[in-house]
Coordinates of C-alpha atoms in Angstrom, one line a residue:
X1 CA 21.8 -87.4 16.2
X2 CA 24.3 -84.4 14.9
X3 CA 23.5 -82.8 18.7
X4 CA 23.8 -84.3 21.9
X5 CA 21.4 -84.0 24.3
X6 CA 23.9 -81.3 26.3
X7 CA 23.9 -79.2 23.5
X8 CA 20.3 -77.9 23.2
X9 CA 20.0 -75.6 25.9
X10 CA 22.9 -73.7 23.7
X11 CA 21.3 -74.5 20.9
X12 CA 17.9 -72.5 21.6
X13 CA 19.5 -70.0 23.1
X14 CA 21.5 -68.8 20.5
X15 CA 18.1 -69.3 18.1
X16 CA 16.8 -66.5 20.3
X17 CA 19.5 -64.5 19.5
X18 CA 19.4 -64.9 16.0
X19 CA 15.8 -64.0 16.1
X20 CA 16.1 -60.9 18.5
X21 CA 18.9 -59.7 16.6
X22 CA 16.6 -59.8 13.3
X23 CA 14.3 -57.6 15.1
X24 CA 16.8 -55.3 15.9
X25 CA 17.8 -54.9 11.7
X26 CA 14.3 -54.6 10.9
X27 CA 13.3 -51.8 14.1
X28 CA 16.9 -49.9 12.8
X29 CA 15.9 -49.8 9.1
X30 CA 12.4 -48.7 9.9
X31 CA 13.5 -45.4 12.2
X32 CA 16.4 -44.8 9.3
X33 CA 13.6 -45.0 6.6
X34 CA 11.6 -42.3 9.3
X35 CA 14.7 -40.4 9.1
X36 CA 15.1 -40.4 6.0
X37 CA 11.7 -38.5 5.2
X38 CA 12.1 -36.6 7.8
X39 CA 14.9 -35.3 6.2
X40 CA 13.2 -34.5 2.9
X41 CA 10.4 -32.6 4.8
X42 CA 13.3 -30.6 6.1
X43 CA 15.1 -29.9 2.7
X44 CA 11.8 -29.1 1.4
X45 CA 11.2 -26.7 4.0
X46 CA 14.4 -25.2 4.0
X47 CA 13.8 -24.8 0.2
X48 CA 10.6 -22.9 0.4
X49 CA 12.0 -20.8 3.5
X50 CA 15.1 -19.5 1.2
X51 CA 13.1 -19.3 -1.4
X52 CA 10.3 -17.0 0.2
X53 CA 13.3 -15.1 2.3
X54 CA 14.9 -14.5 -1.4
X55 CA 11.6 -13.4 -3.0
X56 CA 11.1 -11.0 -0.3
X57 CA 14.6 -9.6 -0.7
X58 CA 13.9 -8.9 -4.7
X59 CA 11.0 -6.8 -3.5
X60 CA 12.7 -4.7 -0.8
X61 CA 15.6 -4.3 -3.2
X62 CA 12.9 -2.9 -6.2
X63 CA 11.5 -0.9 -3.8
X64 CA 14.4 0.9 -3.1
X65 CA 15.6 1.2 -6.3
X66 CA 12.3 2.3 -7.4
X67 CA 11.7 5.2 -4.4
X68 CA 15.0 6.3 -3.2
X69 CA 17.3 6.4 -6.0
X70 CA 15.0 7.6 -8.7
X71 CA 15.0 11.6 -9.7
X72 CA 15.8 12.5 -6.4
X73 CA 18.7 14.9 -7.2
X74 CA 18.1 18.1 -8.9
X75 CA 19.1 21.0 -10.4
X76 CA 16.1 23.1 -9.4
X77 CA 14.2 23.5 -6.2
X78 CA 11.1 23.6 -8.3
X79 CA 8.9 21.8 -11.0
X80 CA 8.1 23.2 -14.3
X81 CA 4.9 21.8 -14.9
X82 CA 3.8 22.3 -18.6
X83 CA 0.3 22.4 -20.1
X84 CA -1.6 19.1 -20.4
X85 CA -4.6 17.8 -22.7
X86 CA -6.9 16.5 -20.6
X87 CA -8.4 13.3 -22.1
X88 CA -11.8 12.8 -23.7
X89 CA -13.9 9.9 -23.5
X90 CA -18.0 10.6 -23.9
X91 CA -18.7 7.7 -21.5
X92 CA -17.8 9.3 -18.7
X93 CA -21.4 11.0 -19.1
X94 CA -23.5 8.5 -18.6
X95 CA -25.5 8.4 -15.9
X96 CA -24.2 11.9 -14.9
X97 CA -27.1 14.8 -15.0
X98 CA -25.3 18.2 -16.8
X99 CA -28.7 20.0 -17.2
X100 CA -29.1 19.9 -13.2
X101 CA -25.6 21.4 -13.0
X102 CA -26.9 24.8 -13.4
X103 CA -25.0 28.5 -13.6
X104 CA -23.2 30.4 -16.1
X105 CA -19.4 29.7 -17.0
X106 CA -17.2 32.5 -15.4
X107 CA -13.7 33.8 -17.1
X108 CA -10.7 33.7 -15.5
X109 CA -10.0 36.7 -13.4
X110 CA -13.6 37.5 -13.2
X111 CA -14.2 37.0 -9.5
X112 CA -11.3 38.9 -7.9
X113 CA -11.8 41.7 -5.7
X114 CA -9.3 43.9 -4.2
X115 CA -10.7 44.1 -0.7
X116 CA -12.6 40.5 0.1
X117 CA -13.9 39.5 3.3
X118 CA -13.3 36.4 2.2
X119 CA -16.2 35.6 5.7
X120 CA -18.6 34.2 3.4
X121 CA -20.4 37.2 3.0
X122 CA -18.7 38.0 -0.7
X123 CA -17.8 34.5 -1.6
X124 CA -20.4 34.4 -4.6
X125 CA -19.1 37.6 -5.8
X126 CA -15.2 37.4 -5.0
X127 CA -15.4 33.5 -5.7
X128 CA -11.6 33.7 -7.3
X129 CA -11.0 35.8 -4.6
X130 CA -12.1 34.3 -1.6
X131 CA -11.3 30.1 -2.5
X132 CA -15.5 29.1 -3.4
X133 CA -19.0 29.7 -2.2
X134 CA -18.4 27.9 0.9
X135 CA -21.1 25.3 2.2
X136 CA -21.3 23.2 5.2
X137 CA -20.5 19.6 3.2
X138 CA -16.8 21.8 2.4
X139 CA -14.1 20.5 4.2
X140 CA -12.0 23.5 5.8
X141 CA -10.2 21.8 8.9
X142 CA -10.0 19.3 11.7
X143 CA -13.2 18.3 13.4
X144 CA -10.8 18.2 17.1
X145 CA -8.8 20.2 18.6
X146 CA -5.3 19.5 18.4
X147 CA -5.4 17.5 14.9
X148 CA -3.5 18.6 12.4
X149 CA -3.5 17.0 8.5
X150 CA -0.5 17.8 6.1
X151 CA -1.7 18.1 2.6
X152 CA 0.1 18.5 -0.2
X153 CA -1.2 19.7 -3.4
X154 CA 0.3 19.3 -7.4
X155 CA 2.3 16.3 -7.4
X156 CA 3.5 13.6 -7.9
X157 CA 6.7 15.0 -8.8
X158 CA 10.4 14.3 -8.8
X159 CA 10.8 15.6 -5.2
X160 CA 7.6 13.2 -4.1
X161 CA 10.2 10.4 -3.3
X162 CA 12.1 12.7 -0.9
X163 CA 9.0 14.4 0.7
X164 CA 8.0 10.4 1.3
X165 CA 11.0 9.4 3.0
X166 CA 10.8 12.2 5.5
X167 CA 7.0 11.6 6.3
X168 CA 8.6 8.3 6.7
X169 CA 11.4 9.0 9.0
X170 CA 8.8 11.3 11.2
X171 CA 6.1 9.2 10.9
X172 CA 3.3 11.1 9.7
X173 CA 0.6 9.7 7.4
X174 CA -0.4 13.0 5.0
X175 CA -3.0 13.4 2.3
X176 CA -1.6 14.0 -1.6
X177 CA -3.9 15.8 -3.8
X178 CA -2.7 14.8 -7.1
X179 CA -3.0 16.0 -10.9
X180 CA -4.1 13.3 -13.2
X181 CA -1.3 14.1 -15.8
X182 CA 1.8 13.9 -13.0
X183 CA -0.2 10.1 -12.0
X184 CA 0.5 9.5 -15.3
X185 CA 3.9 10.4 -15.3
X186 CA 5.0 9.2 -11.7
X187 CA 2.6 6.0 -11.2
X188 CA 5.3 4.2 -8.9
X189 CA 5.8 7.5 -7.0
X190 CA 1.9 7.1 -6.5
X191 CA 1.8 3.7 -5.2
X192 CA 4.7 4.1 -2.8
X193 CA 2.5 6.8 -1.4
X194 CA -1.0 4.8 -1.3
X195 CA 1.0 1.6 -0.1
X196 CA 2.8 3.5 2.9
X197 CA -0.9 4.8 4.0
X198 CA -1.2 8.2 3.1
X199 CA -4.4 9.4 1.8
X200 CA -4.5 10.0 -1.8
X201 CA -6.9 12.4 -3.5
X202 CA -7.9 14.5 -6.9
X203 CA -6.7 18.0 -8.2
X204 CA -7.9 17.0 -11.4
X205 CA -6.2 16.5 -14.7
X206 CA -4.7 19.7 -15.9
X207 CA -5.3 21.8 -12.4
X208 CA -8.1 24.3 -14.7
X209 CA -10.2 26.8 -13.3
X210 CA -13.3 24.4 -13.2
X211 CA -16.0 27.1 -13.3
X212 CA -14.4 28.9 -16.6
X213 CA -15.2 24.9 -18.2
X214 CA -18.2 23.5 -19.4
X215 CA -20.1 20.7 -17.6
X216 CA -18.6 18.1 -19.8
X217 CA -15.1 19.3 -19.6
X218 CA -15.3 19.3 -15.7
X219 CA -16.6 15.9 -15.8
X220 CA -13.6 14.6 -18.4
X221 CA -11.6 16.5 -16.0
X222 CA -12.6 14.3 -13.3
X223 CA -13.0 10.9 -15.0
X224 CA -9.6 11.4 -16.4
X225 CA -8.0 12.1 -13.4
X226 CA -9.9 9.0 -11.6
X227 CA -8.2 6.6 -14.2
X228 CA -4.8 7.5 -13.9
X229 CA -5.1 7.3 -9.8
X230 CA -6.8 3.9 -10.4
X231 CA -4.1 3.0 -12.8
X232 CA -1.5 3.6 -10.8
X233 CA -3.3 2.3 -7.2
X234 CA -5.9 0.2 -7.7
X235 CA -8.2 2.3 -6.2
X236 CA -10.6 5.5 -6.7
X237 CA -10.4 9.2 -4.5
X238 CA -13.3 9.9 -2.8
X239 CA -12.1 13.4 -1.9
X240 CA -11.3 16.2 -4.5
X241 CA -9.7 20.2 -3.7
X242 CA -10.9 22.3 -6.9
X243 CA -7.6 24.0 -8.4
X244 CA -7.0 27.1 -6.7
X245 CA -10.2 26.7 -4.3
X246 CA -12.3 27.2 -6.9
X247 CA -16.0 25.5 -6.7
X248 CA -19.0 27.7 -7.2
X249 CA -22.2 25.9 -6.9
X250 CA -22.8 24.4 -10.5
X251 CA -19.2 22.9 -10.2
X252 CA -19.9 21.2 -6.4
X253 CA -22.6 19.5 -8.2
X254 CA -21.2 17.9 -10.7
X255 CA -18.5 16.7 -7.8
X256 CA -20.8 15.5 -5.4
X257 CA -22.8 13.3 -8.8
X258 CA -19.3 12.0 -9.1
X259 CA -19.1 11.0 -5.3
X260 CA -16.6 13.6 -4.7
X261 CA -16.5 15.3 -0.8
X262 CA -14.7 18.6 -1.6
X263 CA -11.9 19.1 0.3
X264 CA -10.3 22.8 1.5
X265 CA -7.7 24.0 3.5
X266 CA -7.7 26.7 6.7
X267 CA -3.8 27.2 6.8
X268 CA -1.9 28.6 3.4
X269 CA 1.7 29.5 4.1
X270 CA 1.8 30.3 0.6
X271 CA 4.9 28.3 -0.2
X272 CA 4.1 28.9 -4.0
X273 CA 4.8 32.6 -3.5
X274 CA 7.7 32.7 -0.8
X275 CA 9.7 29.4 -1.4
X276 CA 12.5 31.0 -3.4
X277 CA 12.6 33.7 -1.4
X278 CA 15.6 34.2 1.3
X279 CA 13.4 34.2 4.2
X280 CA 10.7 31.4 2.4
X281 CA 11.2 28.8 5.1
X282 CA 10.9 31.2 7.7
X283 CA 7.7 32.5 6.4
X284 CA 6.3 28.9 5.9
X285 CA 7.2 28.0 9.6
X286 CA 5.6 31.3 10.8
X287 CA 2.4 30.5 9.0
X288 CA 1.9 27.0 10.9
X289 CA 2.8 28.7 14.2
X290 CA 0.6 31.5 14.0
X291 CA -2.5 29.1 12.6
X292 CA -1.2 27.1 15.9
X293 CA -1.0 30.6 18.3
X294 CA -4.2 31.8 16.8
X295 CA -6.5 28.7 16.7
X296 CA -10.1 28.9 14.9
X297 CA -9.7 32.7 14.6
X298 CA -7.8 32.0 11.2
X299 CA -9.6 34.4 8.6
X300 CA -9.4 30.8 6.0
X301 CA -11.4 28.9 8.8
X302 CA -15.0 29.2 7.3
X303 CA -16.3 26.6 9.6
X304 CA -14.2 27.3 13.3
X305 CA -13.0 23.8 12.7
X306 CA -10.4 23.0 16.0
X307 CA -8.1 21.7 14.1
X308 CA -6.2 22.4 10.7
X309 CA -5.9 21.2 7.2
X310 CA -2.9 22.9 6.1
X311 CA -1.8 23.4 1.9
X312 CA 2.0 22.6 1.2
X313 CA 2.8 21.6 -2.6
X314 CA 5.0 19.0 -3.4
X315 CA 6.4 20.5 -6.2
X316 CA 8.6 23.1 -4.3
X317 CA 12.2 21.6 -2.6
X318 CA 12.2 24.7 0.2
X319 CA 8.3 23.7 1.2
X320 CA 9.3 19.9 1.2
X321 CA 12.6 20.1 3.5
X322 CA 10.4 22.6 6.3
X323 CA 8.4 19.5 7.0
X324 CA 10.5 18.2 10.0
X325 CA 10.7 21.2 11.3
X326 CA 6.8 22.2 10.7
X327 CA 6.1 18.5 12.9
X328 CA 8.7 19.0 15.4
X329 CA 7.5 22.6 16.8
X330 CA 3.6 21.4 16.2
X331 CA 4.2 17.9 18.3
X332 CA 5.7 20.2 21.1
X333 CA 2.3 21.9 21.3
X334 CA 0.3 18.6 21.3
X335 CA -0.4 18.4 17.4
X336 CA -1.5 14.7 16.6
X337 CA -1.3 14.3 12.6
X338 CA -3.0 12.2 10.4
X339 CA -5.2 12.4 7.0
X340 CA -7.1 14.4 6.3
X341 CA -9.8 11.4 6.2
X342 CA -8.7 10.4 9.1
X343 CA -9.7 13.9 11.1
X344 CA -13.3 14.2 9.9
X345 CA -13.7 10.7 11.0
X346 CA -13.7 9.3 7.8
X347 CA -12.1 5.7 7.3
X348 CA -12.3 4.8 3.7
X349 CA -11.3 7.8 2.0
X350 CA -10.8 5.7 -1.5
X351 CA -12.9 3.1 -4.0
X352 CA -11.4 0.2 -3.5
X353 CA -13.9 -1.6 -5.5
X354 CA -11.8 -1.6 -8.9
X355 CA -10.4 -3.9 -11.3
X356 CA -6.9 -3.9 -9.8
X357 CA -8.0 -5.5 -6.5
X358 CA -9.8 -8.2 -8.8
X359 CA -7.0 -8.9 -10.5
X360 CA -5.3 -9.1 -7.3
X361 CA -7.7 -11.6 -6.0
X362 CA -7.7 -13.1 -9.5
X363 CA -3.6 -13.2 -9.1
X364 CA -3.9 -15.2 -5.4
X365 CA -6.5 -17.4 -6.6
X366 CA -4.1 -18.3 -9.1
X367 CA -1.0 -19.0 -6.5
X368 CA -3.1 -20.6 -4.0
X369 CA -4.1 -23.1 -6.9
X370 CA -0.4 -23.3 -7.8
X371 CA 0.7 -24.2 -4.4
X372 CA -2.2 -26.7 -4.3
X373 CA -0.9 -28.7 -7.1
X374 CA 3.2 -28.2 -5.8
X375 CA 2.0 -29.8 -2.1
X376 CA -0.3 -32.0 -4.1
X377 CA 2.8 -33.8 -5.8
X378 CA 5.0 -33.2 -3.0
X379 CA 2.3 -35.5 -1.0
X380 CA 2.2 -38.0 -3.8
X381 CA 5.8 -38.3 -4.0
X382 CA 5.9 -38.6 0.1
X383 CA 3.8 -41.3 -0.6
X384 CA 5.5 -43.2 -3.3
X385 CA 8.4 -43.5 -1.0
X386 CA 6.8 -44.7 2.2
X387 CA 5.0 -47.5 -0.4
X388 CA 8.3 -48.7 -1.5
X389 CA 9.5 -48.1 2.2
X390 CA 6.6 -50.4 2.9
X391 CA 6.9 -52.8 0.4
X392 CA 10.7 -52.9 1.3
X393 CA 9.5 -53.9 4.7
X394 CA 7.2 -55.8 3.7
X395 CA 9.2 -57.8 1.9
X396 CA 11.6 -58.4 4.7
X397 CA 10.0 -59.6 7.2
X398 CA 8.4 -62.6 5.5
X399 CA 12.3 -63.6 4.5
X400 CA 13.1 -63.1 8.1
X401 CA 10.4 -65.8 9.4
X402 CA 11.0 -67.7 6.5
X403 CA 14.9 -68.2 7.7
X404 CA 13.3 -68.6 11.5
X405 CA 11.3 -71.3 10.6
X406 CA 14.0 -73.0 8.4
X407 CA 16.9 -72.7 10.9
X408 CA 14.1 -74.2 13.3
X409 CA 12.9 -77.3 11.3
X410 CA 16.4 -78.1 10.1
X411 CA 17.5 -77.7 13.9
X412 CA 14.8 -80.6 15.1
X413 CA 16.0 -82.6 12.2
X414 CA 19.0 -82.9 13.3
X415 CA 18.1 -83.0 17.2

């Protein structure tokens, strides 16, 4: 024999080492292969974090650009709006019943009176005059006391942006009753508004005196207005203020066939008429604190609402830049504002059922089948490498035992 008889005890003892240490190759390869993935899973995760965190960063930067650095310096503290052509489009009619619309088409300047009472009394006669020929579904103020809903009339325009950053800054959510030609024009301005939660509503296309039109123009004037809000936010107005307050009752309707709730205002400080003025911002402020001092006894409150719906336009700089000041001196008296919505208890104030939130779905569908597929391959992938991890393995521990059994036959051989 090779081995004495002395020498086996050493002999199996160092075979036991040989064979623990193998374990301990195979157990380390096995947690660095672990480690290994684990790694990837982190990369990968790391990726899509950065990746997400950087798409996020592109939209707050085109947001910015889009809202704050576009047309807000002017010139001129006040829009020149020129005349619009309202669109046509003969299926808008359907479905839409002009013969039950009845009552004769009044010319401009034809319902103004020098001394109205404006109390409902004379509203059929001094309908120019007086706003309408009020009716209980009209929508003068506030259902609660101390409520208070900005609204703001005319827009968008190029000041829109700067009005929106101070609702912003004192947190006030307002109601914008748009034109259908400025939607056109300022879409983005639109949807910065809709997406930040103000209300938005309908002025209609050009801003006509509706009851000097025909049924068919007031309904293009509608429709058309409807599609460029739509356009621009994916989504309808339910509520509608007739251009100048004018709605006599063949004109209300035609709005309330269109699913329209007519919307009216009990405090005008008139900032069409006093902005430019020296004293304009002093007159506007003095108008919200005497609607304020005075409480439902406001001639324009037809119903004795006890709260207020109050007309501003967006159009004018001087009426725009009072609005801190208007919410500061109303908050110290306990005003709460909010849309206009919002105060008769109304909580969908727009259609949302429209083809831009289908698309929208249409456009998540899409990336959610997108992100299937990527995690799909990233899983087969995965796999792939713990197979060849496996197989690796696999293939290792049959050459281990296959080396344990040799060293141990050739070991009794030679014993």
């Amino acid at each position: 024999m090779l081995l004495s008889r002395r020498h086996i005890p050493l002999f199996w003892i160092s075979l036991l080492i040989c064979i623990c240490l193998l374990n301990v190759v195979a157990a380390h390869r096995k947690h660095h292969d672990d480690d290994d993935d684990d790694d990837d899973d982190d990369d990968d995760d790391w990726s899509w974090k950065k990746k997400k965190h950087h798409h996020h960063d592109d939209d707050d930067e085109d947001d910015d650009r889009s809202h704050k650095n576009k047309d807000k310096d002017t010139d001129t503290d006040v829009v020149l709006t020129p005349e619009y052509k309202t669109p046509v489009n003969t299926d808008w009619l359907e479905g839409i019943d002009l013969d039950s619309a009845v009552g004769e088409i009044r010319p401009v300047g034809s319902g103004i009176c020098e001394s109205p009472k404006c109390d409902g009394s004379d509203n059929e006669r001094c309908f120019e005059s007086c706003g309408n020929m009020a009716t209980d579904d009209d929508i003068y103020g506030c259902r609660d006391a101390k409520t208070w809903a900005l609204t703001f009339d005319d827009g968008p325009s190029n000041f829109t942006n700067e009005l929106l950053d101070i609702l912003e800054e004192v947190d006030v959510k307002a109601t914008f009753v748009v034109m259908g030609a400025h939607a056109k024009l300022y879409p983005d301005v639109l949807r910065r508004a809709f997406k930040a939660g103000h209300q938005i509503a309908s002025h209609t296309y050009s801003h006509s005196h509706l009851m000097s039109l025909t049924n068919e123009e007031i309904v293009y004037e509608i429709k058309a207005t409807e599609e460029a809000i739509e356009e621009a936010i994916g989504a309808k107005p339910k509520y509608i203020r007739p251009p100048y307050g004018e709605a006599d009752a063949r004109v209300k309707n035609l709005l309330k066939q269109m699913g329209y709730k007519v919307l009216m205002w009990n405090v005008d400080p008139t900032d069409y008429n006093v902005h430019m003025k020296s004293d304009g911002p002093a007159r506007i402020l003095k108008s919200f604190d005497k609607a304020a001092t005075e409480g439902d006894e406001n001639y324009l409150n037809v119903h004795q609402d006890l709260g207020f719906i109050s007309l501003q336009h967006d159009l004018y700089k001087n009426s725009i830049k009072q609005v801190p000041r208007i919410v500061k001196r109303l908050r110290i008296r306990g005003y709460e504002f909010m849309t206009a919505a919002e105060c008769v208890q109304d909580e969908e104030p727009h259609d949302r059922e429209d083809r831009a939130m289908l698309v929208s779905a249409q456009n998540a569908e899409s990336k959610e089948v997108d992100n299937k597929e990527i995690t799909q391959s990233e899983n087969d992938q995965s796999a792939q490498q713990q197979q060849i991890a496996s197989s690796a393995n696999s293939f290792s521990y049959p050459l281990y035992l296959t080396f344990v059994l040799a060293f141990v036959g050739l070991s009794g051989y030679f014993i």
